[in-house]
Tab-separated table of C-alpha atoms and ligand atoms in Angstrom:
chain	number	residue	atom	x	y	z
A	1	MET	CA	0.000	0.000	0.000
A	2	THR	CA	1.265	3.505	-0.834
A	3	THR	CA	-0.175	6.839	0.240
A	4	SER	CA	0.676	10.312	-0.949
A	5	SER	CA	-0.913	13.633	-0.124
A	6	ALA	CA	-0.863	17.121	-1.591
A	7	PRO	CA	-1.958	20.448	-0.097
A	8	GLY	CA	-4.385	22.976	-1.483
A	9	LYS	CA	-3.143	26.384	-2.537
A	10	ILE	CA	-4.226	29.965	-2.657
A	11	ILE	CA	-3.060	32.757	-4.942
A	12	LEU	CA	-1.990	35.817	-2.943
A	13	PHE	CA	-1.488	38.174	-5.899
A	14	GLY	CA	-1.461	38.155	-9.687
A	15	GLU	CA	-4.229	35.804	-10.852
A	16	HIS	CA	-5.331	36.266	-14.481
A	17	ALA	CA	-2.434	38.610	-15.317
A	18	VAL	CA	-0.190	35.549	-14.814
A	19	VAL	CA	-1.817	33.912	-17.850
A	20	TYR	CA	-0.398	36.809	-19.919
A	21	GLY	CA	3.175	36.626	-18.667
A	22	GLN	CA	3.012	38.700	-15.477
A	23	PRO	CA	4.285	37.203	-12.203
A	24	ALA	CA	2.018	35.872	-9.457
A	25	LEU	CA	2.494	34.782	-5.841
A	26	ALA	CA	0.896	31.662	-4.423
A	27	VAL	CA	1.211	29.682	-1.208
A	28	PRO	CA	0.309	26.132	-0.207
A	29	VAL	CA	-2.618	25.691	2.201
A	30	SER	CA	-2.003	22.600	4.291
A	31	GLN	CA	-5.310	22.773	6.186
A	32	VAL	CA	-6.888	21.191	3.118
A	33	GLN	CA	-5.395	18.118	1.494
A	34	VAL	CA	-5.849	15.405	-1.078
A	35	ALA	CA	-4.750	11.942	0.036
A	36	VAL	CA	-4.355	9.146	-2.494
A	37	THR	CA	-3.867	5.519	-1.489
A	38	VAL	CA	-2.941	2.772	-3.923
A	39	THR	CA	-3.450	-0.834	-2.887
A	40	GLU	CA	-3.161	-4.185	-4.613
A	41	ALA	CA	-6.413	-5.532	-6.054
A	42	GLU	CA	-7.501	-9.074	-6.791
A	43	ARG	CA	-9.505	-8.148	-9.841
A	44	ALA	CA	-7.527	-7.251	-12.985
A	45	GLY	CA	-7.392	-3.620	-14.050
A	46	VAL	CA	-7.315	-0.304	-12.232
A	47	TRP	CA	-10.219	0.489	-9.923
A	48	ILE	CA	-10.867	4.095	-8.804
A	49	GLU	CA	-12.722	5.196	-5.680
A	50	ALA	CA	-13.280	8.936	-5.268
A	51	PRO	CA	-16.203	9.243	-2.840
A	52	GLY	CA	-16.051	13.059	-2.799
A	53	ILE	CA	-17.138	13.187	-6.439
A	54	ARG	CA	-19.191	9.963	-6.179
A	55	LEU	CA	-16.875	8.132	-8.522
A	56	SER	CA	-16.441	4.382	-8.237
A	57	CYS	CA	-15.433	2.719	-11.485
A	58	GLY	CA	-12.708	1.087	-13.537
A	59	LEU	CA	-10.115	3.230	-15.337
A	60	ASP	CA	-11.394	1.856	-18.654
A	61	ARG	CA	-14.790	3.475	-17.974
A	62	LEU	CA	-13.376	7.017	-17.963
A	63	PRO	CA	-12.718	8.932	-21.191
A	64	PRO	CA	-8.961	9.409	-21.822
A	65	ASP	CA	-9.285	13.195	-21.498
A	66	ASP	CA	-10.785	12.904	-18.026
A	67	PRO	CA	-8.135	14.611	-15.824
A	68	LEU	CA	-8.070	11.772	-13.288
A	69	ALA	CA	-7.768	9.104	-15.984
A	70	ALA	CA	-5.065	11.216	-17.641
A	71	ALA	CA	-3.055	11.408	-14.387
A	72	ILE	CA	-3.224	7.644	-13.907
A	73	SER	CA	-2.380	6.881	-17.536
A	74	ALA	CA	0.470	9.423	-17.484
A	75	VAL	CA	2.209	7.391	-14.788
A	76	PHE	CA	1.893	4.145	-16.751
A	77	SER	CA	3.098	5.700	-19.996
A	78	THR	CA	5.958	7.682	-18.380
A	79	LEU	CA	7.215	4.562	-16.613
A	80	GLY	CA	6.515	2.282	-19.596
A	81	VAL	CA	4.231	0.025	-17.545
A	82	ALA	CA	1.878	-2.071	-19.717
A	83	PRO	CA	-0.525	-3.620	-19.104
A	84	PRO	CA	-1.480	-1.728	-15.910
A	85	PRO	CA	-1.232	-3.836	-12.753
A	86	ALA	CA	-4.356	-4.807	-10.798
A	87	CYS	CA	-4.723	-2.037	-8.237
A	88	ARG	CA	-7.206	0.155	-6.436
A	89	ILE	CA	-6.705	3.932	-6.245
A	90	GLU	CA	-8.618	5.743	-3.527
A	91	ILE	CA	-8.844	9.535	-3.509
A	92	GLN	CA	-9.969	11.486	-0.444
A	93	SER	CA	-10.045	15.266	-0.557
A	94	THR	CA	-10.934	18.091	1.788
A	95	ILE	CA	-10.135	20.773	-0.825
A	96	PRO	CA	-13.275	22.574	-2.006
A	97	VAL	CA	-13.842	21.901	-5.718
A	98	ALA	CA	-13.850	24.697	-8.326
A	99	SER	CA	-13.161	27.404	-5.782
A	100	GLY	CA	-9.590	28.468	-6.486
A	101	MET	CA	-7.872	26.199	-3.990
A	102	GLY	CA	-6.237	23.985	-6.565
A	103	SER	CA	-8.219	20.806	-5.991
A	104	GLY	CA	-7.632	19.550	-9.532
A	105	ALA	CA	-3.874	20.081	-9.424
A	106	ALA	CA	-3.656	18.556	-5.942
A	107	VAL	CA	-5.436	15.403	-7.113
A	108	SER	CA	-3.049	15.152	-10.065
A	109	VAL	CA	0.063	15.639	-7.916
A	110	ALA	CA	-1.044	13.132	-5.256
A	111	VAL	CA	-2.074	10.520	-7.870
A	112	LEU	CA	1.191	10.905	-9.815
A	113	ARG	CA	3.234	10.469	-6.626
A	114	ALA	CA	1.216	7.683	-5.014
A	115	LEU	CA	0.955	5.562	-8.138
A	116	SER	CA	4.579	5.965	-9.217
A	117	SER	CA	5.724	5.115	-5.668
A	118	TYR	CA	3.413	2.099	-5.639
A	119	LEU	CA	5.138	0.944	-8.819
A	120	GLY	CA	8.499	1.344	-7.054
A	121	ARG	CA	9.688	4.190	-9.303
A	122	PRO	CA	8.657	7.486	-7.670
A	123	LEU	CA	8.601	10.420	-10.081
A	124	ASP	CA	10.732	13.385	-9.039
A	125	ASP	CA	9.283	16.859	-8.430
A	126	ALA	CA	10.169	18.157	-11.898
A	127	GLN	CA	8.411	15.191	-13.564
A	128	VAL	CA	5.377	15.513	-11.280
A	129	ASN	CA	5.160	19.240	-12.012
A	130	ARG	CA	5.464	18.759	-15.768
A	131	LEU	CA	2.840	16.003	-15.943
A	132	ALA	CA	0.468	17.859	-13.596
A	133	PHE	CA	0.730	20.890	-15.900
A	134	GLU	CA	-0.308	18.767	-18.902
A	135	ILE	CA	-3.335	17.583	-16.901
A	136	GLU	CA	-4.184	21.173	-15.878
A	137	LYS	CA	-4.671	21.876	-19.586
A	138	LEU	CA	-7.548	19.386	-19.588
A	139	HIS	CA	-9.134	21.240	-16.661
A	140	HIS	CA	-8.917	24.710	-18.087
A	141	GLY	CA	-7.422	25.081	-21.523
A	142	THR	CA	-4.584	27.573	-21.067
A	143	PRO	CA	-3.424	27.359	-17.454
A	144	SER	CA	-0.450	29.434	-16.397
A	145	GLY	CA	1.011	26.485	-14.451
A	146	ILE	CA	0.933	28.233	-11.080
A	147	ASP	CA	-1.356	25.666	-9.401
A	148	ASN	CA	0.691	22.592	-10.244
A	149	THR	CA	3.911	24.431	-9.321
A	150	VAL	CA	2.936	25.638	-5.853
A	151	ILE	CA	1.286	22.318	-5.037
A	152	THR	CA	4.159	20.154	-6.312
A	153	TYR	CA	6.795	22.090	-4.357
A	154	ALA	CA	4.507	22.904	-1.387
A	155	ARG	CA	6.368	26.166	-0.826
A	156	PRO	CA	5.396	29.819	-1.344
A	157	VAL	CA	6.319	30.653	-4.953
A	158	PHE	CA	6.934	33.653	-7.173
A	159	PHE	CA	5.729	32.279	-10.454
A	160	MET	CA	6.152	33.457	-14.027
A	161	LYS	CA	5.027	31.355	-16.935
A	162	GLY	CA	7.963	29.669	-18.655
A	163	GLN	CA	10.512	30.818	-16.034
A	164	PRO	CA	12.426	28.618	-13.600
A	165	ILE	CA	10.612	28.123	-10.300
A	166	GLU	CA	11.451	30.667	-7.609
A	167	THR	CA	10.457	29.807	-4.062
A	168	LEU	CA	9.908	32.706	-1.681
A	169	ARG	CA	11.695	33.394	1.568
A	170	VAL	CA	9.063	34.656	3.992
A	171	GLY	CA	10.775	37.327	6.134
A	172	THR	CA	8.151	37.351	8.892
A	173	PRO	CA	5.292	34.821	8.997
A	174	PHE	CA	1.826	36.288	8.505
A	175	THR	CA	-1.766	35.110	8.627
A	176	ILE	CA	-4.444	35.151	5.993
A	177	VAL	CA	-8.073	34.169	6.317
A	178	ILE	CA	-9.688	32.462	3.346
A	179	GLY	CA	-13.435	32.823	2.857
A	180	ASP	CA	-15.333	30.616	0.437
A	181	THR	CA	-18.416	32.105	-1.241
A	182	GLY	CA	-19.654	28.544	-1.731
A	183	ILE	CA	-20.261	29.361	-5.376
A	184	ALA	CA	-18.464	26.921	-7.661
A	185	SER	CA	-16.868	28.829	-10.495
A	186	PRO	CA	-14.803	26.844	-12.988
A	187	THR	CA	-11.586	28.724	-13.765
A	188	ARG	CA	-12.026	27.873	-17.459
A	189	LEU	CA	-15.039	30.223	-17.637
A	190	THR	CA	-13.451	33.313	-16.099
A	191	VAL	CA	-10.170	32.750	-17.950
A	192	GLY	CA	-12.183	32.504	-21.200
A	193	ALA	CA	-14.158	35.661	-20.389
A	194	VAL	CA	-10.949	37.604	-19.711
A	195	ARG	CA	-9.480	36.350	-22.980
A	196	ALA	CA	-12.524	37.536	-24.948
A	197	ALA	CA	-12.548	40.915	-23.193
A	198	ARG	CA	-8.832	41.353	-23.834
A	199	GLU	CA	-9.314	40.659	-27.527
A	200	ALA	CA	-11.896	43.449	-27.636
A	201	GLU	CA	-9.751	45.937	-25.679
A	202	PRO	CA	-6.109	44.814	-25.879
A	203	GLU	CA	-4.536	48.073	-24.739
A	204	ARG	CA	-6.725	48.549	-21.692
A	205	PHE	CA	-6.206	44.958	-20.592
A	206	GLY	CA	-2.477	45.205	-21.218
A	207	ARG	CA	-2.363	48.172	-18.839
A	208	LEU	CA	-4.414	46.356	-16.199
A	209	PHE	CA	-2.181	43.268	-16.390
A	210	ALA	CA	0.977	45.395	-16.127
A	211	ALA	CA	-0.446	47.207	-13.066
A	212	ILE	CA	-1.153	43.841	-11.441
A	213	GLY	CA	2.407	42.722	-12.231
A	214	GLU	CA	3.750	45.804	-10.405
A	215	ILE	CA	1.682	44.941	-7.332
A	216	VAL	CA	3.069	41.401	-7.383
A	217	ARG	CA	6.656	42.677	-7.420
A	218	HIS	CA	5.978	45.027	-4.501
A	219	ALA	CA	4.275	42.208	-2.619
A	220	ARG	CA	7.264	39.954	-3.126
A	221	ASP	CA	9.587	42.588	-1.683
A	222	ALA	CA	7.247	43.096	1.282
A	223	ILE	CA	7.067	39.350	2.003
A	224	GLU	CA	10.796	38.782	1.712
A	225	SER	CA	11.727	41.841	3.784
A	226	GLY	CA	9.280	40.870	6.545
A	227	ASP	CA	6.958	43.852	5.968
A	228	ALA	CA	3.727	41.834	5.920
A	229	PRO	CA	1.415	44.772	6.832
A	230	ALA	CA	2.350	46.371	3.492
A	231	LEU	CA	0.515	43.494	1.803
A	232	GLY	CA	-2.867	44.803	2.992
A	233	PRO	CA	-3.107	47.883	0.745
A	234	LEU	CA	-1.597	45.853	-2.102
A	235	MET	CA	-4.441	43.324	-1.739
A	236	ASP	CA	-6.990	46.135	-1.892
A	237	GLU	CA	-5.377	47.529	-5.053
A	238	ASN	CA	-5.182	44.100	-6.659
A	239	HIS	CA	-8.872	43.509	-5.914
A	240	ALA	CA	-9.816	46.815	-7.562
A	241	LEU	CA	-7.900	45.773	-10.689
A	242	LEU	CA	-9.594	42.365	-10.694
A	243	GLN	CA	-12.934	44.164	-10.516
A	244	GLN	CA	-11.884	46.056	-13.635
A	245	LEU	CA	-11.128	42.732	-15.303
A	246	ALA	CA	-14.760	41.886	-14.399
A	247	VAL	CA	-13.891	38.682	-12.571
A	248	SER	CA	-15.284	39.663	-9.177
A	249	SER	CA	-18.882	39.007	-8.190
A	250	PRO	CA	-21.367	40.539	-5.720
A	251	GLU	CA	-20.704	37.697	-3.255
A	252	LEU	CA	-16.928	38.134	-3.461
A	253	ASP	CA	-17.236	41.902	-3.123
A	254	ARG	CA	-19.497	41.441	-0.098
A	255	LEU	CA	-16.989	39.185	1.696
A	256	VAL	CA	-14.084	41.484	0.783
A	257	GLN	CA	-15.999	44.460	2.184
A	258	ALA	CA	-17.015	42.539	5.313
A	259	ALA	CA	-13.372	41.615	5.925
A	260	ARG	CA	-12.254	45.232	5.650
A	261	SER	CA	-15.074	46.432	7.941
A	262	ALA	CA	-14.082	43.794	10.496
A	263	GLY	CA	-10.534	45.110	10.656
A	264	ALA	CA	-8.626	43.144	8.002
A	265	LEU	CA	-5.484	44.917	6.762
A	266	GLY	CA	-6.586	44.266	3.170
A	267	ALA	CA	-8.664	41.810	1.156
A	268	LYS	CA	-9.141	40.550	-2.378
A	269	LEU	CA	-10.680	37.761	-4.371
A	270	SER	CA	-8.325	34.876	-5.018
A	271	GLY	CA	-8.080	32.580	-8.030
A	272	GLY	CA	-10.309	32.597	-11.062
A	273	GLY	CA	-13.076	34.690	-9.469
A	274	GLY	CA	-16.772	34.717	-10.357
A	275	GLY	CA	-17.233	32.809	-7.087
A	276	GLY	CA	-14.822	30.660	-5.157
A	277	ASN	CA	-12.617	32.257	-2.542
A	278	MET	CA	-11.435	35.567	-1.224
A	279	ILE	CA	-8.538	36.188	1.147
A	280	ALA	CA	-7.886	38.763	3.832
A	281	LEU	CA	-4.671	39.711	5.581
A	282	VAL	CA	-5.070	39.937	9.342
A	283	ALA	CA	-2.992	41.301	12.197
A	284	PRO	CA	-1.440	38.591	14.407
A	285	HIS	CA	-3.968	36.781	16.646
A	286	THR	CA	-7.036	38.291	14.970
A	287	GLY	CA	-7.688	35.416	12.549
A	288	ASP	CA	-10.489	33.847	14.614
A	289	ARG	CA	-12.344	37.130	14.934
A	290	LEU	CA	-12.144	37.792	11.204
A	291	ALA	CA	-13.159	34.222	10.418
A	292	ARG	CA	-16.316	34.704	12.491
A	293	ALA	CA	-17.061	37.992	10.714
A	294	LEU	CA	-16.730	36.292	7.316
A	295	SER	CA	-19.034	33.460	8.383
A	296	ARG	CA	-21.614	36.012	9.526
A	297	ALA	CA	-21.289	37.760	6.154
A	298	GLY	CA	-22.185	34.504	4.390
A	299	ALA	CA	-18.916	32.616	3.835
A	300	ARG	CA	-19.671	28.905	3.514
A	301	GLN	CA	-16.259	27.800	4.718
A	302	VAL	CA	-13.450	29.732	6.337
A	303	PHE	CA	-9.797	28.710	6.712
A	304	ILE	CA	-7.110	30.457	8.708
A	305	SER	CA	-3.735	29.934	7.099
A	306	HIS	CA	-0.289	30.894	8.414
A	307	VAL	CA	2.215	31.707	5.715
A	308	ALA	CA	5.771	30.936	6.760
B	401	PMV	O1	-6.876	29.540	-8.245
B	401	PMV	P1	-7.525	28.996	-9.495
B	401	PMV	O2	-7.360	27.541	-9.666
B	401	PMV	O3	-8.916	29.489	-9.695
B	401	PMV	O4	-6.579	29.566	-10.633
B	401	PMV	C1	-6.859	30.645	-11.361
B	401	PMV	C2	-5.622	31.389	-11.684
B	401	PMV	C3	-5.705	32.058	-13.027
B	401	PMV	O5	-4.628	32.975	-13.057
B	401	PMV	C4	-7.000	32.809	-13.180
B	401	PMV	C5	-5.574	31.051	-14.145
B	401	PMV	C6	-4.198	30.439	-14.254
B	401	PMV	O6	-4.080	29.426	-14.957
B	401	PMV	O7	-3.224	30.970	-13.702
């Protein structure tokens, strides 16, 4: 039996602009996890159990472009294993689906690791990251690669498409509170809407993306120099720019506003937008209070995450 787990993630700054070559910052969120267990099976073939998405079937019943099937098949083809051994793959996840916490990438990473370890030939991080990126394309067309990267390396990252991975040194740990609107919003839809809007107004969108990129660079300096409070106003500015990209929603705006009214140092939507999650930066020891305020304002789930 082999088990592997992968954390969720949250984007601190730079979503959407990162698709167009700007940098973004993301951190792992270990309070939510995917755990994948591979065990020997008596019956031939590969059997999949994913109770969270009510999936219980053989690998041969899934279409090849199903992301889960693709992750499993990627291990067999990368390792040259044919025919697949009789085994049972069980996936348990506490990461909310389609809400910007990287559930798809985390499933891919944990499956790639658990299955390759089960076969006695564990894939290294670079292989896991590369294969998980290919699978991300099935989830949402033109991913930047930030999700698979932060989840594979499970470290805060400064990410730029096509550039070598840069992990971040966090000068002084800080706390963010994550509030889930409870509205599932597939990233593919908001990324597609931004693409269409950018085609209509390339110059305006170019300016918005560049302004977001500037915020990301300032945020990186603040994180590395231990000036976490400076991140608050940067979150507020980034949220305003995301509103201009039209990826916020009334529910996200309500939670962002509630966080600010309850004393957060700054707040923004996080991830694809349209629903999903927002984040707020809080002063030390005030996470619980802000979490309660977000729940009162309608957040379906709240996580307090320490970034270190
Ligand atoms: O956090 P998610 O999974 O919703 O990711 C969205 C991030 C985008 O920048 C909007 C898309 C991407 O591929 O980077």
